[in-house]
Coordinates of C-alpha atoms in Angstrom, one line a residue:
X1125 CA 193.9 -6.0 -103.4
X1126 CA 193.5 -2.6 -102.9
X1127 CA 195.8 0.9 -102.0
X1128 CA 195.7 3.8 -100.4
X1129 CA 197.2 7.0 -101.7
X1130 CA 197.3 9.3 -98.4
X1131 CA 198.2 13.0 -99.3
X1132 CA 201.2 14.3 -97.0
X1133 CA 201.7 17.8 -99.0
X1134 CA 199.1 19.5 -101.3
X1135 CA 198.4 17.2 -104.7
X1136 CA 196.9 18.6 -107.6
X1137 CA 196.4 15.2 -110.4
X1138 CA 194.2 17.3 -113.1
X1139 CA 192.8 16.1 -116.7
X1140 CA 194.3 19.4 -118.5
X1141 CA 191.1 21.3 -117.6
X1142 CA 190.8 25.0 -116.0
X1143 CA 188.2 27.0 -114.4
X1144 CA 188.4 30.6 -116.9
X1145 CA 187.7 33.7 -114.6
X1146 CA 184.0 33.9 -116.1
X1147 CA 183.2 30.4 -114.8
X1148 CA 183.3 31.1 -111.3
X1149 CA 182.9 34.2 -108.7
X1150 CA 185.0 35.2 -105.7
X1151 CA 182.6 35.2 -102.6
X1152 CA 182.8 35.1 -98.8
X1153 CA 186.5 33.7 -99.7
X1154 CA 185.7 30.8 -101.5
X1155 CA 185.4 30.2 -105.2
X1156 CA 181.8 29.7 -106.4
X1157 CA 181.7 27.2 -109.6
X1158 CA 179.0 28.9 -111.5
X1159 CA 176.2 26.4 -113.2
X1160 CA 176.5 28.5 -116.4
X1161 CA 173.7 26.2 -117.9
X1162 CA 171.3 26.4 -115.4
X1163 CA 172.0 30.6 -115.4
X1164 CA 171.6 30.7 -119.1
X1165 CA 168.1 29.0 -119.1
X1166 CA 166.9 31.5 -116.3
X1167 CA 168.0 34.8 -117.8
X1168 CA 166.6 33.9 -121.3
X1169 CA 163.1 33.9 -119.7
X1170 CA 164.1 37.9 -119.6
X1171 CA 165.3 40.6 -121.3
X1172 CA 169.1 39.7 -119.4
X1173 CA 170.7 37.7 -121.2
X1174 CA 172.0 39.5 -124.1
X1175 CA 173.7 41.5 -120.8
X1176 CA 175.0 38.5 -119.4
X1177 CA 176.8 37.0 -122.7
X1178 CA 178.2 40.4 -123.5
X1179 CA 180.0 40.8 -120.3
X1180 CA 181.1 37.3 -120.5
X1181 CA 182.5 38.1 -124.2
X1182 CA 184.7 40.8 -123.2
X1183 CA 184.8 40.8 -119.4
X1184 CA 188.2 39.7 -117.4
X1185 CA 186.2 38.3 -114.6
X1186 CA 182.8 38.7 -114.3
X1187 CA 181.4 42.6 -112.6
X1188 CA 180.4 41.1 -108.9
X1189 CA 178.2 44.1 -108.3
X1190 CA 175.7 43.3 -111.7
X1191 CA 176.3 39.4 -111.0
X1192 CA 177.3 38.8 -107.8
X1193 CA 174.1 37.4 -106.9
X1194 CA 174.6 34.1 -109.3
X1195 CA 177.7 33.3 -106.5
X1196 CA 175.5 32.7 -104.1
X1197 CA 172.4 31.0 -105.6
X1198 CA 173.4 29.4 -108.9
X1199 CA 177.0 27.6 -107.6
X1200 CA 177.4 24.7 -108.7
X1201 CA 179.8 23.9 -105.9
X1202 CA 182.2 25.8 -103.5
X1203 CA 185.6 25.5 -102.8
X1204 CA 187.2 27.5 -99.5
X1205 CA 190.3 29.3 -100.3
X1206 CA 193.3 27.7 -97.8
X1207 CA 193.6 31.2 -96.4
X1208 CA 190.8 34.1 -96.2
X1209 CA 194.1 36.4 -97.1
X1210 CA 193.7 34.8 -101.0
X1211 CA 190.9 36.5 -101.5
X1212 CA 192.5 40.0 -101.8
X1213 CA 196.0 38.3 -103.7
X1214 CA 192.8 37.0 -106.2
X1215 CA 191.2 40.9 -106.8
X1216 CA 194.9 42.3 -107.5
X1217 CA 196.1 39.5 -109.6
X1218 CA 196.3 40.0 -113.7
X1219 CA 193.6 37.5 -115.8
X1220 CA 196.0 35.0 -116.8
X1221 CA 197.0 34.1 -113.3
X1222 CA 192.7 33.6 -112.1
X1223 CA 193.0 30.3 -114.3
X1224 CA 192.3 27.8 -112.1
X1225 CA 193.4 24.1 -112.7
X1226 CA 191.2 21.9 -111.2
X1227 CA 191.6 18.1 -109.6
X1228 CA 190.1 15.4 -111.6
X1229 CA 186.8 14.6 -111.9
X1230 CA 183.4 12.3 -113.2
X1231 CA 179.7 12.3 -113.6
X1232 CA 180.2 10.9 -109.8
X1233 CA 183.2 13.4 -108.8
X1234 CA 186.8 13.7 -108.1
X1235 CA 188.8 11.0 -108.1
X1236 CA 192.5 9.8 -108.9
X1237 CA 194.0 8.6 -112.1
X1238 CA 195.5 5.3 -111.4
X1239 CA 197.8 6.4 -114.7
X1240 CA 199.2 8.8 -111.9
X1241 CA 200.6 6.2 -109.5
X1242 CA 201.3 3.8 -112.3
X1243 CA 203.4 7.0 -114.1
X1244 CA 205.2 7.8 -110.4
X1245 CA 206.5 4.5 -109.9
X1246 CA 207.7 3.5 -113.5
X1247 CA 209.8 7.0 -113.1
X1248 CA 211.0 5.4 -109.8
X1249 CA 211.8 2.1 -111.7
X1250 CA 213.5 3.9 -114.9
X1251 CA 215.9 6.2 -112.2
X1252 CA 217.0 2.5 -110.8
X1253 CA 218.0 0.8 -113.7
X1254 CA 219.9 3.4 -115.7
X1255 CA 223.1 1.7 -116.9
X1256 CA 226.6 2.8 -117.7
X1257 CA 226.8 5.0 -120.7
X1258 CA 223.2 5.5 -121.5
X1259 CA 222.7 9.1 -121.5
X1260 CA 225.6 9.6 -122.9
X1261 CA 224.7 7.5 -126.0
X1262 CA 221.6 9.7 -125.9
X1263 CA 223.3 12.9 -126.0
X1264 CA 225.3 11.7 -129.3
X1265 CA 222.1 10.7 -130.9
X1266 CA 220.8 13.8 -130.3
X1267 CA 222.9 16.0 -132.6
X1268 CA 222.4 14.1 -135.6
X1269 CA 218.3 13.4 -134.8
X1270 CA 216.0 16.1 -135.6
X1271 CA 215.7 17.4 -132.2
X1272 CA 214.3 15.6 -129.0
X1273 CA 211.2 13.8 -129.9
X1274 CA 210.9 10.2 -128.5
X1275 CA 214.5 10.5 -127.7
X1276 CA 214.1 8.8 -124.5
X1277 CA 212.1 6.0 -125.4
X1278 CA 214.9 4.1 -125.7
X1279 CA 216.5 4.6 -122.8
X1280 CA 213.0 3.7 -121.0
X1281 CA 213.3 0.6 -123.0
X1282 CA 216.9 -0.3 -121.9
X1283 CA 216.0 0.6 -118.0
X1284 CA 212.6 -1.3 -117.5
X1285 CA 211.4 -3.6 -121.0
X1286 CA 210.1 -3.1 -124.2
X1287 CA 206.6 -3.1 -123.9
X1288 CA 205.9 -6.7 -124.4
X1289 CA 208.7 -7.4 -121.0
X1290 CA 208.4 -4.3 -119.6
X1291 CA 208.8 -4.9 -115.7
X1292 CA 205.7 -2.6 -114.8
X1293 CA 203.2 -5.1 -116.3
X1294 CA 203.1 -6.7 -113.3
X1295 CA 200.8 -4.1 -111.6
X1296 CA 197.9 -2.6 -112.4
X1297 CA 196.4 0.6 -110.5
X1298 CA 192.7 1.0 -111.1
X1299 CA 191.2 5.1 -110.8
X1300 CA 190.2 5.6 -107.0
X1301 CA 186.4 5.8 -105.9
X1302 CA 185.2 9.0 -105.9
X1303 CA 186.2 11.2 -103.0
X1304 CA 184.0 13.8 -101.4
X1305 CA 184.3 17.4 -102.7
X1306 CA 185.0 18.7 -99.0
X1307 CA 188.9 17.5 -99.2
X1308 CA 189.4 20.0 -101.5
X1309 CA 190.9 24.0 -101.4
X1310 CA 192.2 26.7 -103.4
X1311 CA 195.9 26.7 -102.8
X1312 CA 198.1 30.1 -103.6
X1313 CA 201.3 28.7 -105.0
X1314 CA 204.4 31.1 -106.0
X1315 CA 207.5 30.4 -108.0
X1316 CA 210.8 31.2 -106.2
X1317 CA 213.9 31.1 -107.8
X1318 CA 217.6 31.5 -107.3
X1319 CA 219.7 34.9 -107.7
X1320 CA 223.4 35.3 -107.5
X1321 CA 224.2 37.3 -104.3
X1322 CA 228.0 38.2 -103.0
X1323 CA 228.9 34.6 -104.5
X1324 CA 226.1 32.8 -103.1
X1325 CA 222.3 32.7 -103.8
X1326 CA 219.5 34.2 -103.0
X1327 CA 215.9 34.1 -103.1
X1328 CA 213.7 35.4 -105.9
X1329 CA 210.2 35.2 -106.9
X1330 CA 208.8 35.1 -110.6
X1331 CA 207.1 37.9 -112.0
X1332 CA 205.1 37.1 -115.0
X1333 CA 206.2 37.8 -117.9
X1334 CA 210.0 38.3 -116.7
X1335 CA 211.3 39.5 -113.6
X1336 CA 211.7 38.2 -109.7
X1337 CA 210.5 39.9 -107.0
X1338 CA 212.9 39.9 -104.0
X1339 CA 212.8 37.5 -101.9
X1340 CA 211.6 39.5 -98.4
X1341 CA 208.6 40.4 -100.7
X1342 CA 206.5 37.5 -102.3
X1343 CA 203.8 39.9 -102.2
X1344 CA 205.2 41.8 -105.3
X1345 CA 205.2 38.1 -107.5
X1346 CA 202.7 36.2 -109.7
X1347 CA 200.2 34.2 -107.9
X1348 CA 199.2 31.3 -109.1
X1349 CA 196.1 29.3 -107.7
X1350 CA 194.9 25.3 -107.9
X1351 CA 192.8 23.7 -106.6
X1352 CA 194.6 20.7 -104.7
X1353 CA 193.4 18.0 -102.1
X1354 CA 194.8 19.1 -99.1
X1355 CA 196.8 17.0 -96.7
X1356 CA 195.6 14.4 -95.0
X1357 CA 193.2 13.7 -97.6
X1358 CA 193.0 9.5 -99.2
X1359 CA 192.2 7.7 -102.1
X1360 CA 191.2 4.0 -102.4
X1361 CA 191.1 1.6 -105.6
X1362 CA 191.9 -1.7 -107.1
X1363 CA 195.3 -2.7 -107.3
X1364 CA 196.4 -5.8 -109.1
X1365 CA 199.2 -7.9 -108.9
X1366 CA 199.3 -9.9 -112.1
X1367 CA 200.3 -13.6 -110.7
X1368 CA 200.8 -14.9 -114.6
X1369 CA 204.7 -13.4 -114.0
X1370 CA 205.5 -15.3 -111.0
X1371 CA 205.7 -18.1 -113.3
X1372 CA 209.4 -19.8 -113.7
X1373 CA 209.4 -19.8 -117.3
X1374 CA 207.5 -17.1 -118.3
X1375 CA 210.2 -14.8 -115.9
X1376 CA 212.8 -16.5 -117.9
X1377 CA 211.2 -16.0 -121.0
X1378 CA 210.6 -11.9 -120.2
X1379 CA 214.3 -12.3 -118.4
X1380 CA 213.2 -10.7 -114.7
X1381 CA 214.5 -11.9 -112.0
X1382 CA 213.2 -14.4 -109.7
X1383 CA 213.4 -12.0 -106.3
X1384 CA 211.1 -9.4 -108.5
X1385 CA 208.3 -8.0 -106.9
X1386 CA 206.1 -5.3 -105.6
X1387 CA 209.0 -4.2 -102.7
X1388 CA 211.2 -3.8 -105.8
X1389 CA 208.9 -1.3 -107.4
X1390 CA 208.0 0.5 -104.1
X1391 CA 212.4 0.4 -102.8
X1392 CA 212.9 2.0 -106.3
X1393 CA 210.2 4.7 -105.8
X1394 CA 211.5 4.5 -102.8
X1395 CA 215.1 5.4 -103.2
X1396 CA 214.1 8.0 -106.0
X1397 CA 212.5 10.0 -103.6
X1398 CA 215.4 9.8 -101.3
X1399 CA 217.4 11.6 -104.0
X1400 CA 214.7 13.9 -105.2
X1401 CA 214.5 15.1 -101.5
X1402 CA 218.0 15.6 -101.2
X1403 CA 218.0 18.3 -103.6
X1404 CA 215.0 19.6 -102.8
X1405 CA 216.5 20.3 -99.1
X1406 CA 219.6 21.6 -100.5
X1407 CA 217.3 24.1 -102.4
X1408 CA 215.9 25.0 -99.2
X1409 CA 219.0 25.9 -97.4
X1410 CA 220.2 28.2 -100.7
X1411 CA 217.1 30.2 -100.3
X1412 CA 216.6 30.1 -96.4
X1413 CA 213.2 28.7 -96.9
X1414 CA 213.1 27.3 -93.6
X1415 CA 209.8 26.4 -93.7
X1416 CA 210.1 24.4 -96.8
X1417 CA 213.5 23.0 -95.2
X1418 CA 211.6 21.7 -92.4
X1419 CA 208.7 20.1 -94.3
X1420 CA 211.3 17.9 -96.3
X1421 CA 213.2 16.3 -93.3
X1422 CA 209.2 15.4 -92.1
X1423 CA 208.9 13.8 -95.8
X1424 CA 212.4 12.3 -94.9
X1425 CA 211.1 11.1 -91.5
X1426 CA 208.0 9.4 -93.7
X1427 CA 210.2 8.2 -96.2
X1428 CA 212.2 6.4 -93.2
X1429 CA 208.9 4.9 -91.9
X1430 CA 207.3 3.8 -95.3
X1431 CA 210.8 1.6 -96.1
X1432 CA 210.2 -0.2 -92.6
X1433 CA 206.2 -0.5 -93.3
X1434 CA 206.6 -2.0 -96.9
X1435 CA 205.2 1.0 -98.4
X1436 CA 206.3 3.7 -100.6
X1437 CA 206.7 7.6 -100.5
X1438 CA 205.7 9.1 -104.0
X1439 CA 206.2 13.0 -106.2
X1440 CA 203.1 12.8 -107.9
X1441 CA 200.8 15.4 -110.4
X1442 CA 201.0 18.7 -110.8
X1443 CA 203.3 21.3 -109.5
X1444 CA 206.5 19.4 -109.0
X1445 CA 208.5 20.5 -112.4
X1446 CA 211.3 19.1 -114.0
X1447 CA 212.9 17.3 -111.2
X1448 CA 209.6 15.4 -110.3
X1449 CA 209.0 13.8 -113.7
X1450 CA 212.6 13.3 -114.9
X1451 CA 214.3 9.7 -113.9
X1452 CA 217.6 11.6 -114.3
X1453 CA 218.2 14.0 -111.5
X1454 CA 221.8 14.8 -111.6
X1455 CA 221.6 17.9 -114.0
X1456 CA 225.4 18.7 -113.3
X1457 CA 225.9 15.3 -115.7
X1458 CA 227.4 16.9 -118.9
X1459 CA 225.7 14.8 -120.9
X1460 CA 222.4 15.6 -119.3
X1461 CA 223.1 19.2 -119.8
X1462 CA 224.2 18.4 -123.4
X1463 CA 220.8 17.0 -123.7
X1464 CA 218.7 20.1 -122.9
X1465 CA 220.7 23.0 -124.4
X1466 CA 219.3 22.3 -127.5
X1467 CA 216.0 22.9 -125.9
X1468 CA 215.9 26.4 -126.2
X1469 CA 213.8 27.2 -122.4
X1470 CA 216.3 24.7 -120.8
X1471 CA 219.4 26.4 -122.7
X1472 CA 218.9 30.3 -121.0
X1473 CA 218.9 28.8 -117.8
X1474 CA 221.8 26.5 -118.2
X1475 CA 223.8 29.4 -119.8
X1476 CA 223.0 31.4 -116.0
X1477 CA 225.5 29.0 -114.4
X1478 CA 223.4 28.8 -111.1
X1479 CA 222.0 25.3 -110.0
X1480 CA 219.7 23.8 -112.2
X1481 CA 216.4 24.0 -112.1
X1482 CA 216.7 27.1 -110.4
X1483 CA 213.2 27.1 -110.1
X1484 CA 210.4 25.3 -107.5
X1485 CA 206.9 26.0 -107.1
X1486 CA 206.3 26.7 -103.3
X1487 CA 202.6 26.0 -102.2
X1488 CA 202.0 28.9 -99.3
X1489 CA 200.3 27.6 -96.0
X1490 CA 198.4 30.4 -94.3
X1491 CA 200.1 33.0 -96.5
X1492 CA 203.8 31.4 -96.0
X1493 CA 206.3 29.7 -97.9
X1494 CA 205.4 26.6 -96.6
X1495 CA 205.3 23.2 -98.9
X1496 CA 206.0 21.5 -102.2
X1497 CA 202.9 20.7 -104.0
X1498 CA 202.7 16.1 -104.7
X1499 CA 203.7 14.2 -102.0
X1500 CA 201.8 11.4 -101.1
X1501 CA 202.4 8.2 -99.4
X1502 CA 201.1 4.7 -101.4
X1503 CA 200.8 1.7 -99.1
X1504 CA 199.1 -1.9 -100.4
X1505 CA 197.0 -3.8 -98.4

């Protein structure tokens, strides 16, 4: 068997790695990957390398008008910006947002960790079995445990299995084949964010280190840039379906039920994102996003169709913040809240009394507030 992981929305699924301003030039808006190996080997046949590794000691991004010639004949590839208008957000931006977190990749290129898929549904699949009085066990555990490590693998535990039982051993997602560099671009994300206004909300942008911008002028925020597949895009691989638990008594020996299956899996995934999209639409409404407002009834229009096609509509990778890897997403639940106030990031913005998260990061589409970075539809054939 095999799936297919179609993009919808931009989807960044990295390996923790990051293109540094000195690894790459900004040219004919598109960023140049520089072959710094193959540059390093020509300039030490001359007297300009000493030059070259002094700049890249102490330079914020490498001097275009000394080097700009390496963008255009040593690039080890090149990926288009989404809008030409990037280019100029790039040249004002500060060095710590020219970081650029890149998709993941082999010796034989980009491709998609199966973990990823594997990671989205078992979130899926921990959101549908929470049980009466779980959290709130958690939450008392909490105060007398030396602070939050591993706190919730017990509560994983309860919801799908130990890891001997645990009901996501029946599948098995294998890394995609290697996709072709050309579905790729450098996406300009920006983090809004909620500010009380006349006892309502309104829209902010982050300013790095502290600060919003407001929200008529996303201009005056921090850019961030990724490089994401863009929409449309696909990835193929194996997917098993391990036929050893369809066995009578090995399902009454791991205690699943009889009717369990892969259209359990997918209607939990399934109803997760149901309630992830809920809130992400209310979010959209506070903030008059209505861009963003009308790309989450389409994702509710796809979720629609996947339930009636057997397939399932997933919040996948990077970008999509605390609500998109937490099975819990009621965070008015006082003992979820109880939970993260003695996380010190989580306790400021709980102590705000707005929503929480206040925060989303909005992936721009030709320069506007368009999209949330992750959503991808899985389907098994």
């Amino acid at each position: 068997m095999r799936y297919r992981l179609t993009c919808l929305t931009p989807l960044l699924v990295g390996d923790g790695r990051k293109l540094s301003p000195i690894d790459y030039m900004v040219w004919k808006d598109q960023v140049n990957v520089l072959d710094q190996w193959r540059i390093f080997r020509l300039l030490a046949k001359g007297p300009r390398l000493d030059g070259y590794l002094s700049q890249l000691k102490r330079a914020d991004k490498l001097d275009f008008a000394s080097w700009g010639g390496f963008a255009q004949n040593f690039a080890d590839r090149r990926i288009p910006f989404e809008s030409p208008a990037y280019s100029a957000y790039w040249n004002r931006a500060s060095r710590e947002s020219l970081h650029i977190p890149t998709f993941a990749a082999g010796a034989a290129g980009p491709y998609l960790p199966g973990a990823a898929i594997k990671g989205a549904l078992r979130t899926g699949m921990v959101a549908a079995h929470w049980k009466s009085g779980m959290l709130q066990d958690a939450a008392g555990r909490v105060q007398g445990e030396r602070g939050l490590r591993r706190i919730s693998d017990n509560l994983e535990e309860q919801a799908v299995g130990s890891a001997g039982v645990s009901r996501m051993r029946l599948i098995a997602v294998g890394d995609s084949t290697p996709v072709s560099v050309s579905q790729f671009k450098v996406y300009l994300l920006r983090v809004s964010t909620l500010q009380p206004r006349g006892g309502g909300y309104a829209l902010g942008w982050k300013q790095s280190p502290r600060g919003a911008a407001d929200g008529a002028r996303p201009d005056d925020s921090t850019p961030v840039f990724a490089e994401m597949a863009a929409p449309g895009s696909t990835f193929e691989g194996a997917w098993q379906e391990k036929a050893f638990y369809s066995q009578p008594e090995i399902r009454r020996a791991v205690r699943w039920q009889e009717s369990f299956d892969r259209g359990r899996v997918f209607d939990a995934a399934n109803d997760y994102a149901a309630r992830l999209l809920a809130l992400h639409k209310q979010y959209a409404t506070w903030t008059g996003l209505d861009l963003l407002g009308h790309q989450v009834e389409e994702l509710e229009k796809q979720l629609a169709e996947a339930r009636q096609a057997g397939r399932a509509l997933l919040s996948i990778g990077w970008g999509g913040g605390l609500l998109g890897k937490s099975a819990w997403l009621d965070t008015t639940d006082a003992g979820y809240r109880q939970i993260l106030e003695t996380v010190s990031i989580y306790g400021r913005a709980l102590s705000s009394n707005l929503p929480f998260p206040k925060t989303r990061r909005i992936v721009f589409v030709n320069n506007k507030p368009a999209s949330l970075p992750g959503w991808a539809l899985l389907e098994v054939a």
